[in-house]
Amino acid sequence: VGNPNVGKSVFFNHLSGLYVDVSNFPGTTVEVSRASYGRYDVYDTPGIYGVSSFNDEERVARDVVLQADVVLNIVNAVHLERDLFLTQQLIDMGKPVVVCLNMMDEMRAAGMELDLERLEAELGVEIVPTVAVRGVGFAEMEAALGRARTGRRSAKLGRQIRDLAAKTGGNEAEALLVLEGDPIISQRHGLSTGGEREVLYIGRRHRVNEILEEVVRDTRTQVSLSAKLGRWAVHPIYGMGMLLVAMTLLYFIVGDLVAQRLVGLTEGVLGNELWEPFIRGLVGRFVPDGSMLSTILVGEFGLLTMTVTYLLFLLLPLVVGFYLTLSILEDSGYLPRLATLVDRSLTKIGLNGRAVIPLILGLGCVTAATVTTRLLGTHREKTIATAILQFAIPCSAQLAVIAALLATAGPLATALYAVIIFACLALLGTALDRLIPGESSALLIDLPPMRLPRARNVGRKTWMKTVAFMQEATPWFALGALVCGILQVTGGLDLWQRALQPLTVGWLKLPPEAATAFVMGLVRRDFGAAGLYSMQLTPMQVVVALTTITLFVPCIASIMVTLKERGTKQALVIWFGTWILAFAIGGLVALALIR
């Protein structure tokens, strides 16, 4: 158990070995990892700031803690004033606790000294200093598990808990939660909720502050550069400057260096000039040229030509570039500060700053980002964020192709596209905020230290996310190419183009073959965007086409995840709504830009 971003998963992975069961906790969409360690079942609970019932994550953690024989509490040594609130609550529940004081190296680097023996005496439980990323303290932690004990709580609180425990079947942990006003636990025992939450919380906060005054000494003589950068990142003026710098660097790395220079080499030379002629010649030895099988394998939408070129020589470099930059931003500690910076803006569309995380992850993969909407606090916020992701956020592969197309269309087309998509996002969020009852929840988020990204962490995250994306994308790209190839040889593609011609040619003012991109977009939106890549389009046609394909239907994987996360009704409303919104807005843009 621990606050978010304290390294719990590293401890869990050490204890669990190879065999881990990950499943949704009953009655929720929150995933809980479970494994075996010796005679114990080990549960990795969601990151929480307190044991209560404010959201799904806290309710899941609460139910696991109530059943626990031993609680291994992971604490960030740099943020003791925050993390020890949860520690003291676990102690007040009467649970046997072992505290792992993680990130001790960062605490020392920050110029802080700790009297570990005094802290143990004050809390009454064993404390193990650790540096989880290097495995320091793991052996001591395992030994301490067998010595877990209950800690110190105030005599007055102890009497209140013991008196109430007679009505909760002797369960002191549940008695504390009743005192703190937990409605579910109170109802379980037929008791009215206690009115002591504010008093108990303030008392616990005072106790933590008093302990820290005794055990922590700050030896810093001046504020570190890391701390200064962290403060600047959330400053309303300096923070916007840092955001502009970050986005500019992101553009030059992904949009220029990768999307233009690197992809020009990989797709233009390796794909079009080397791979495709080679594979056509190889297949031509065994399959007659112009036959149905030849068209499907090495034709315009060939499984062995276009699919391989797009996947390996166009998308792979772009996806690696995007995830590399995202991992750098994440490992540096900048992303949580970005959430803080944009909190006020996102409240205008019914969200809070935490929603920036799934929205940014959506620029990598909308499917994965839809799953991460679970970290939002309310059903309303999850609904709004999911709708915005499916309607208006292009994934990394789609964004990469968009960047490549816009780079050829010029700065005016790029600016117009950005303004249109941003306006759609803002209008959609505003409309949902007014239509769905409720209001935004308050932002509560951890701000880790700003630091230089660790090459090993960045490399591992980039590798894992890229592999996961390619594994998920490859079969859908192959399916899309196969469908388009079959439609081409059977004449279905011409029928589809003629059926959509009133929309693509008459309404959107695009070439007839643009209909093919929307066929491919039904399978994956990035595949549809890639279908526009080889067309001869004017700069304004590029804006219209990219606007429409960006707002077009979610890919099959995304809609399946939305079905699972938000239910059939919401998923179908989103899917059909994207058809209407994409072509309606695309047509209006065409009327305004193309004469």
CSV table of C-alpha atoms in Angstrom, one decimal, residues 50-393:
chain,number,residue,atom,x,y,z
A,50,GLY,CA,-5.9,7.6,2.4
A,51,VAL,CA,-8.1,4.6,3.1
A,52,SER,CA,-11.6,5.8,2.4
A,53,SER,CA,-14.4,5.7,-0.2
A,54,PHE,CA,-13.9,8.8,-2.3
A,55,ASN,CA,-13.3,6.9,-5.5
A,56,ASP,CA,-13.0,3.4,-7.0
A,57,GLU,CA,-9.2,3.2,-6.3
A,58,GLU,CA,-9.7,4.0,-2.6
A,59,ARG,CA,-12.6,1.6,-2.2
A,60,VAL,CA,-10.6,-1.2,-3.8
A,61,ALA,CA,-7.5,-0.5,-1.6
A,62,ARG,CA,-9.7,-0.2,1.4
A,63,ASP,CA,-11.3,-3.6,0.9
A,64,VAL,CA,-7.9,-5.2,0.3
A,65,VAL,CA,-6.4,-3.6,3.4
A,66,LEU,CA,-9.3,-4.7,5.6
A,67,GLN,CA,-8.6,-8.3,4.7
A,68,ALA,CA,-4.8,-8.0,5.0
A,69,ASP,CA,-2.8,-9.9,7.6
A,70,VAL,CA,0.3,-7.7,7.0
A,71,VAL,CA,0.5,-4.3,5.3
A,72,LEU,CA,3.8,-3.4,3.5
A,73,ASN,CA,3.6,0.4,3.3
A,74,ILE,CA,5.8,2.0,0.7
A,75,VAL,CA,6.8,5.6,1.5
A,76,ASN,CA,8.6,8.2,-0.6
A,77,ALA,CA,11.4,9.4,1.7
A,78,VAL,CA,11.4,12.8,-0.1
A,79,HIS,CA,7.8,13.4,0.7
A,80,LEU,CA,7.4,12.2,4.3
A,81,GLU,CA,5.0,15.0,5.2
A,82,ARG,CA,2.5,13.7,2.6
A,83,ASP,CA,3.1,9.9,2.8
A,84,LEU,CA,3.1,9.4,6.5
A,85,PHE,CA,-0.5,10.5,6.8
A,86,LEU,CA,-1.5,7.2,5.1
A,87,THR,CA,1.1,5.3,7.3
A,88,GLN,CA,-0.5,6.7,10.5
A,89,GLN,CA,-3.9,5.8,9.3
A,90,LEU,CA,-2.8,2.2,8.7
A,91,ILE,CA,-1.4,2.1,12.2
A,92,ASP,CA,-4.6,3.6,13.6
A,93,MET,CA,-6.5,0.7,11.9
A,94,GLY,CA,-4.5,-1.7,14.1
A,95,LYS,CA,-2.9,-3.5,11.2
A,96,PRO,CA,0.6,-5.1,11.5
A,97,VAL,CA,2.7,-2.8,9.3
A,98,VAL,CA,6.2,-2.7,7.9
A,99,VAL,CA,7.3,0.6,6.4
A,100,CYS,CA,9.7,0.7,3.5
A,101,LEU,CA,11.3,4.1,3.2
A,102,ASN,CA,12.0,4.2,-0.5
A,103,MET,CA,14.1,6.7,-2.6
A,104,MET,CA,16.5,7.2,0.2
A,105,ASP,CA,19.2,8.2,-2.4
A,106,GLU,CA,17.0,11.1,-3.6
A,107,MET,CA,16.4,12.2,0.0
A,108,ARG,CA,20.1,12.4,0.6
A,109,ALA,CA,20.7,14.1,-2.7
A,110,ALA,CA,18.1,16.7,-1.6
A,111,GLY,CA,20.1,17.5,1.5
A,112,MET,CA,17.8,16.0,4.0
A,113,GLU,CA,18.9,13.9,7.1
A,114,LEU,CA,16.6,11.4,9.0
A,115,ASP,CA,16.8,10.0,12.5
A,116,LEU,CA,15.6,6.5,11.6
A,117,GLU,CA,15.6,5.1,15.1
A,118,ARG,CA,13.5,8.0,16.4
A,119,LEU,CA,11.0,7.6,13.6
A,120,GLU,CA,10.7,3.9,14.4
A,121,ALA,CA,10.1,4.7,18.0
A,122,GLU,CA,7.5,7.4,17.2
A,123,LEU,CA,5.5,5.2,14.8
A,124,GLY,CA,6.1,1.9,16.7
A,125,VAL,CA,6.7,-0.2,13.6
A,126,GLU,CA,9.8,-1.4,11.8
A,127,ILE,CA,11.2,0.8,9.1
A,128,VAL,CA,13.4,-0.4,6.2
A,129,PRO,CA,15.4,2.1,4.1
A,130,THR,CA,15.4,1.1,0.4
A,131,VAL,CA,16.3,2.2,-3.1
A,132,ALA,CA,13.9,0.0,-5.0
A,133,VAL,CA,15.3,0.8,-8.5
A,134,ARG,CA,18.6,-0.7,-7.5
A,135,GLY,CA,17.2,-3.5,-5.2
A,136,VAL,CA,18.8,-1.9,-2.1
A,137,GLY,CA,17.0,-3.0,1.1
A,138,PHE,CA,15.0,-5.8,-0.4
A,139,ALA,CA,16.6,-8.6,1.7
A,140,GLU,CA,16.0,-6.5,4.9
A,141,MET,CA,12.4,-5.9,3.8
A,142,GLU,CA,11.7,-9.6,3.4
A,143,ALA,CA,13.1,-10.4,6.8
A,144,ALA,CA,11.0,-7.6,8.4
A,145,LEU,CA,7.8,-9.0,7.0
A,146,GLY,CA,8.0,-11.8,9.6
A,147,ARG,CA,8.3,-9.2,12.4
A,148,ALA,CA,5.4,-6.9,11.3
A,149,ARG,CA,3.7,-5.4,14.3
A,150,THR,CA,1.0,-2.9,15.2
A,151,GLY,CA,2.2,0.6,15.8
A,152,ARG,CA,1.4,3.6,18.1
A,153,ARG,CA,-1.8,5.4,18.1
A,154,SER,CA,-3.2,8.0,20.5
A,155,ALA,CA,-4.7,6.6,23.7
A,156,LYS,CA,-8.0,8.5,23.1
A,157,LEU,CA,-8.4,7.2,19.6
A,158,GLY,CA,-7.6,3.7,20.8
A,159,ARG,CA,-10.4,3.9,23.4
A,160,GLN,CA,-12.9,5.2,20.8
A,161,ILE,CA,-12.0,2.4,18.4
A,162,ARG,CA,-12.2,-0.3,21.1
A,163,ASP,CA,-15.6,0.9,22.2
A,164,LEU,CA,-17.0,0.9,18.7
A,165,ALA,CA,-15.3,-2.4,17.7
A,166,ALA,CA,-17.8,-4.2,19.9
A,167,LYS,CA,-20.4,-3.2,17.3
A,168,THR,CA,-18.2,-4.2,14.3
A,169,GLY,CA,-17.5,-7.8,15.4
A,170,GLY,CA,-14.2,-6.8,17.0
A,171,ASN,CA,-12.8,-5.4,13.8
A,172,GLU,CA,-10.8,-2.3,14.8
A,173,ALA,CA,-10.0,-1.3,11.3
A,174,GLU,CA,-13.6,-1.1,10.3
A,175,ALA,CA,-14.4,0.7,13.6
A,176,LEU,CA,-11.9,3.4,12.6
A,177,LEU,CA,-13.6,3.8,9.2
A,178,VAL,CA,-17.0,4.1,10.8
A,179,LEU,CA,-15.6,6.9,13.0
A,180,GLU,CA,-14.2,8.5,9.8
A,181,GLY,CA,-17.7,8.5,8.2
A,182,ASP,CA,-17.2,5.7,5.6
A,183,PRO,CA,-20.8,5.1,4.4
A,184,ILE,CA,-20.3,1.6,3.0
A,185,ILE,CA,-18.6,0.2,6.2
A,186,SER,CA,-21.1,1.9,8.4
A,187,GLN,CA,-24.0,0.4,6.4
A,188,ARG,CA,-22.4,-3.0,6.6
A,189,HIS,CA,-22.8,-3.0,10.4
A,190,GLY,CA,-26.1,-1.1,10.5
A,191,LEU,CA,-24.4,1.9,12.1
A,192,SER,CA,-24.8,5.6,11.4
A,193,THR,CA,-21.7,7.2,9.9
A,194,GLY,CA,-19.4,8.9,12.5
A,195,GLY,CA,-18.9,12.6,12.4
A,196,GLU,CA,-15.2,12.5,13.4
A,197,ARG,CA,-13.5,12.6,10.0
A,198,GLU,CA,-12.4,16.2,10.1
A,199,VAL,CA,-11.3,15.9,13.7
A,200,LEU,CA,-9.4,12.7,13.1
A,201,TYR,CA,-7.8,13.9,9.9
A,202,ILE,CA,-6.6,17.2,11.4
A,203,GLY,CA,-5.3,15.3,14.5
A,204,ARG,CA,-3.4,12.8,12.2
A,205,ARG,CA,-1.9,15.6,10.2
A,206,HIS,CA,-0.7,17.4,13.4
A,207,ARG,CA,0.8,14.2,14.7
A,208,VAL,CA,2.7,13.6,11.4
A,209,ASN,CA,4.0,17.2,11.5
A,210,GLU,CA,5.2,16.8,15.1
A,211,ILE,CA,7.0,13.6,14.3
A,212,LEU,CA,8.8,15.1,11.3
A,213,GLU,CA,9.9,18.1,13.3
A,214,GLU,CA,11.7,15.7,15.6
A,215,VAL,CA,13.2,13.3,13.0
A,216,VAL,CA,14.0,15.3,9.8
A,217,ARG,CA,16.7,17.9,9.4
A,218,ASP,CA,17.1,19.9,6.2
A,219,THR,CA,20.8,20.6,5.5
A,220,ARG,CA,20.2,22.5,2.3
A,221,THR,CA,21.7,26.0,2.2
A,222,GLN,CA,20.0,27.0,-1.1
A,223,VAL,CA,17.2,25.8,-3.3
A,224,SER,CA,18.4,23.3,-5.9
A,225,LEU,CA,18.0,23.8,-9.6
A,226,SER,CA,15.7,20.8,-9.7
A,227,ALA,CA,13.4,22.5,-7.2
A,228,LYS,CA,13.5,25.8,-9.1
A,229,LEU,CA,12.6,24.1,-12.4
A,230,GLY,CA,9.8,22.2,-10.6
A,231,ARG,CA,8.3,25.5,-9.4
A,232,TRP,CA,8.8,27.3,-12.7
A,233,ALA,CA,6.9,24.4,-14.5
A,234,VAL,CA,3.7,25.2,-12.6
A,235,HIS,CA,4.0,29.0,-12.7
A,236,PRO,CA,1.3,30.5,-14.9
A,237,ILE,CA,3.9,32.5,-17.0
A,238,TYR,CA,7.1,30.6,-16.7
A,239,GLY,CA,5.1,27.3,-17.0
A,240,MET,CA,3.6,28.4,-20.3
A,241,GLY,CA,7.0,29.3,-21.6
A,242,MET,CA,8.4,25.8,-20.6
A,243,LEU,CA,5.3,24.2,-22.3
A,244,LEU,CA,6.0,26.1,-25.5
A,245,VAL,CA,9.7,25.0,-25.4
A,246,ALA,CA,8.7,21.4,-24.8
A,247,MET,CA,6.1,21.4,-27.7
A,248,THR,CA,8.6,23.1,-30.0
A,249,LEU,CA,11.2,20.5,-29.2
A,250,LEU,CA,8.6,17.8,-29.7
A,251,TYR,CA,7.8,19.2,-33.1
A,252,PHE,CA,11.4,19.4,-34.3
A,253,ILE,CA,12.2,15.9,-33.0
A,254,VAL,CA,9.0,14.1,-34.1
A,255,GLY,CA,7.7,16.4,-36.9
A,256,ASP,CA,10.9,17.4,-38.6
A,257,LEU,CA,13.8,15.0,-37.7
A,258,VAL,CA,11.8,11.8,-37.6
A,259,ALA,CA,8.7,12.5,-39.8
A,260,GLN,CA,10.6,14.2,-42.5
A,261,ARG,CA,14.3,13.3,-42.6
A,262,LEU,CA,14.3,9.8,-41.1
A,263,VAL,CA,11.0,8.6,-42.7
A,264,GLY,CA,12.2,10.1,-46.0
A,265,LEU,CA,15.1,7.7,-45.8
A,266,THR,CA,13.3,4.6,-44.4
A,267,GLU,CA,10.0,4.9,-46.4
A,268,GLY,CA,11.4,6.4,-49.6
A,269,VAL,CA,14.6,4.4,-50.0
A,270,LEU,CA,14.3,1.3,-47.9
A,271,GLY,CA,10.6,0.8,-48.5
A,272,ASN,CA,9.7,2.1,-52.0
A,273,GLU,CA,13.0,1.7,-53.8
A,274,LEU,CA,14.5,-1.5,-52.1
A,275,TRP,CA,11.8,-3.6,-50.4
A,276,GLU,CA,8.8,-3.3,-52.7
A,277,PRO,CA,10.7,-4.0,-56.0
A,278,PHE,CA,12.5,-6.9,-54.3
A,279,ILE,CA,9.3,-8.5,-53.0
A,280,ARG,CA,7.4,-8.0,-56.2
A,281,GLY,CA,10.1,-9.7,-58.2
A,282,LEU,CA,10.2,-12.6,-55.7
A,283,VAL,CA,6.4,-13.1,-55.7
A,284,GLY,CA,6.3,-12.7,-59.5
A,285,ARG,CA,8.4,-15.9,-59.8
A,286,PHE,CA,5.6,-18.0,-58.3
A,287,VAL,CA,2.3,-16.0,-58.8
A,288,PRO,CA,1.2,-14.7,-62.2
A,289,ASP,CA,1.3,-10.9,-62.5
A,290,GLY,CA,-2.1,-9.3,-62.4
A,291,SER,CA,-3.9,-12.3,-60.8
A,292,MET,CA,-6.1,-11.9,-57.8
A,293,LEU,CA,-3.5,-13.4,-55.5
A,294,SER,CA,-0.8,-11.1,-56.9
A,295,THR,CA,-3.0,-8.0,-56.4
A,296,ILE,CA,-3.7,-9.0,-52.7
A,297,LEU,CA,0.0,-9.8,-52.0
A,298,VAL,CA,1.9,-7.1,-53.9
A,299,GLY,CA,-0.6,-4.8,-55.4
A,300,GLU,CA,-1.5,-1.2,-54.5
A,301,PHE,CA,-2.8,-2.5,-51.0
A,302,GLY,CA,-0.5,-5.5,-51.0
A,303,LEU,CA,0.0,-7.4,-47.7
A,304,LEU,CA,3.7,-7.8,-48.6
A,305,THR,CA,4.3,-4.3,-50.1
A,306,MET,CA,2.2,-1.4,-48.8
A,307,THR,CA,1.5,-3.1,-45.4
A,308,VAL,CA,5.2,-3.8,-44.7
A,309,THR,CA,6.3,-0.4,-46.0
A,310,TYR,CA,3.7,1.5,-43.8
A,311,LEU,CA,4.4,-0.6,-40.7
A,312,LEU,CA,8.2,-0.9,-40.8
A,313,PHE,CA,9.4,2.0,-42.8
A,314,LEU,CA,6.8,4.7,-42.1
A,315,LEU,CA,5.0,4.0,-38.8
A,316,LEU,CA,7.8,2.3,-36.8
A,317,PRO,CA,10.3,5.2,-36.8
A,318,LEU,CA,7.4,7.7,-36.1
A,319,VAL,CA,6.1,5.6,-33.2
A,320,VAL,CA,9.6,5.1,-31.7
A,321,GLY,CA,10.2,8.9,-31.9
A,322,PHE,CA,6.9,9.8,-30.3
A,323,TYR,CA,7.3,7.3,-27.4
A,324,LEU,CA,10.9,8.3,-26.9
A,325,THR,CA,9.9,11.9,-26.3
A,326,LEU,CA,6.9,11.0,-24.2
A,327,SER,CA,9.1,8.8,-22.0
A,328,ILE,CA,11.6,11.6,-21.6
A,329,LEU,CA,8.9,14.0,-20.5
A,330,GLU,CA,7.4,11.4,-18.1
A,331,ASP,CA,10.7,10.3,-16.5
A,332,SER,CA,11.8,13.9,-16.0
A,333,GLY,CA,8.8,14.6,-13.7
A,334,TYR,CA,7.4,17.2,-16.1
A,335,LEU,CA,4.0,15.5,-17.0
A,336,PRO,CA,2.4,15.8,-13.5
A,337,ARG,CA,3.4,19.5,-13.5
A,338,LEU,CA,1.8,19.9,-16.9
A,339,ALA,CA,-1.4,18.4,-15.3
A,340,THR,CA,-1.2,21.1,-12.6
A,341,LEU,CA,-0.6,23.8,-15.2
A,342,VAL,CA,-3.6,23.0,-17.3
A,343,ASP,CA,-6.0,22.1,-14.5
A,344,ARG,CA,-7.9,25.4,-14.6
A,345,SER,CA,-8.3,25.1,-18.4
A,346,LEU,CA,-9.5,21.6,-18.3
A,347,THR,CA,-12.1,22.4,-15.6
A,348,LYS,CA,-13.9,24.5,-18.3
A,349,ILE,CA,-14.6,21.2,-20.2
A,350,GLY,CA,-15.7,19.2,-17.2
A,351,LEU,CA,-12.3,17.6,-16.4
A,352,ASN,CA,-9.4,18.4,-14.0
A,353,GLY,CA,-5.7,18.6,-14.7
A,354,ARG,CA,-5.2,14.8,-14.2
A,355,ALA,CA,-7.1,14.3,-17.5
A,356,VAL,CA,-4.1,15.7,-19.4
A,357,ILE,CA,-2.4,12.3,-18.8
A,358,PRO,CA,-4.9,10.1,-20.7
A,359,LEU,CA,-5.2,13.0,-23.3
A,360,ILE,CA,-1.4,13.0,-23.9
A,361,LEU,CA,-1.3,9.2,-23.8
A,362,GLY,CA,-4.0,9.3,-26.4
A,363,LEU,CA,-1.4,10.9,-28.7
A,364,GLY,CA,0.4,7.6,-28.3
A,365,CYS,CA,-2.5,5.1,-28.4
A,366,VAL,CA,-6.1,6.0,-27.9
A,367,THR,CA,-6.9,2.4,-27.0
A,368,ALA,CA,-4.4,2.5,-24.1
A,369,ALA,CA,-5.4,6.0,-23.1
A,370,THR,CA,-9.1,4.9,-22.8
A,371,VAL,CA,-8.1,2.4,-20.2
A,372,THR,CA,-6.2,5.1,-18.2
A,373,THR,CA,-9.3,7.2,-17.9
A,374,ARG,CA,-9.8,4.9,-14.8
A,375,LEU,CA,-7.5,7.2,-12.9
A,376,LEU,CA,-10.1,10.0,-13.1
A,377,GLY,CA,-12.2,10.4,-10.0
A,378,THR,CA,-15.8,10.4,-11.3
A,379,HIS,CA,-18.0,8.5,-13.8
A,380,ARG,CA,-18.8,11.9,-15.4
A,381,GLU,CA,-15.1,12.8,-16.0
A,382,LYS,CA,-14.4,9.3,-17.4
A,383,THR,CA,-17.3,9.7,-19.9
A,384,ILE,CA,-16.1,13.2,-21.0
A,385,ALA,CA,-12.5,12.1,-21.4
A,386,THR,CA,-13.4,8.9,-23.3
A,387,ALA,CA,-15.6,10.9,-25.7
A,388,ILE,CA,-12.8,13.5,-26.4
A,389,LEU,CA,-10.3,10.7,-26.9
A,390,GLN,CA,-12.4,8.9,-29.4
A,391,PHE,CA,-13.5,12.0,-31.3
A,392,ALA,CA,-10.7,14.5,-31.4
A,393,ILE,CA,-7.3,13.0,-30.3
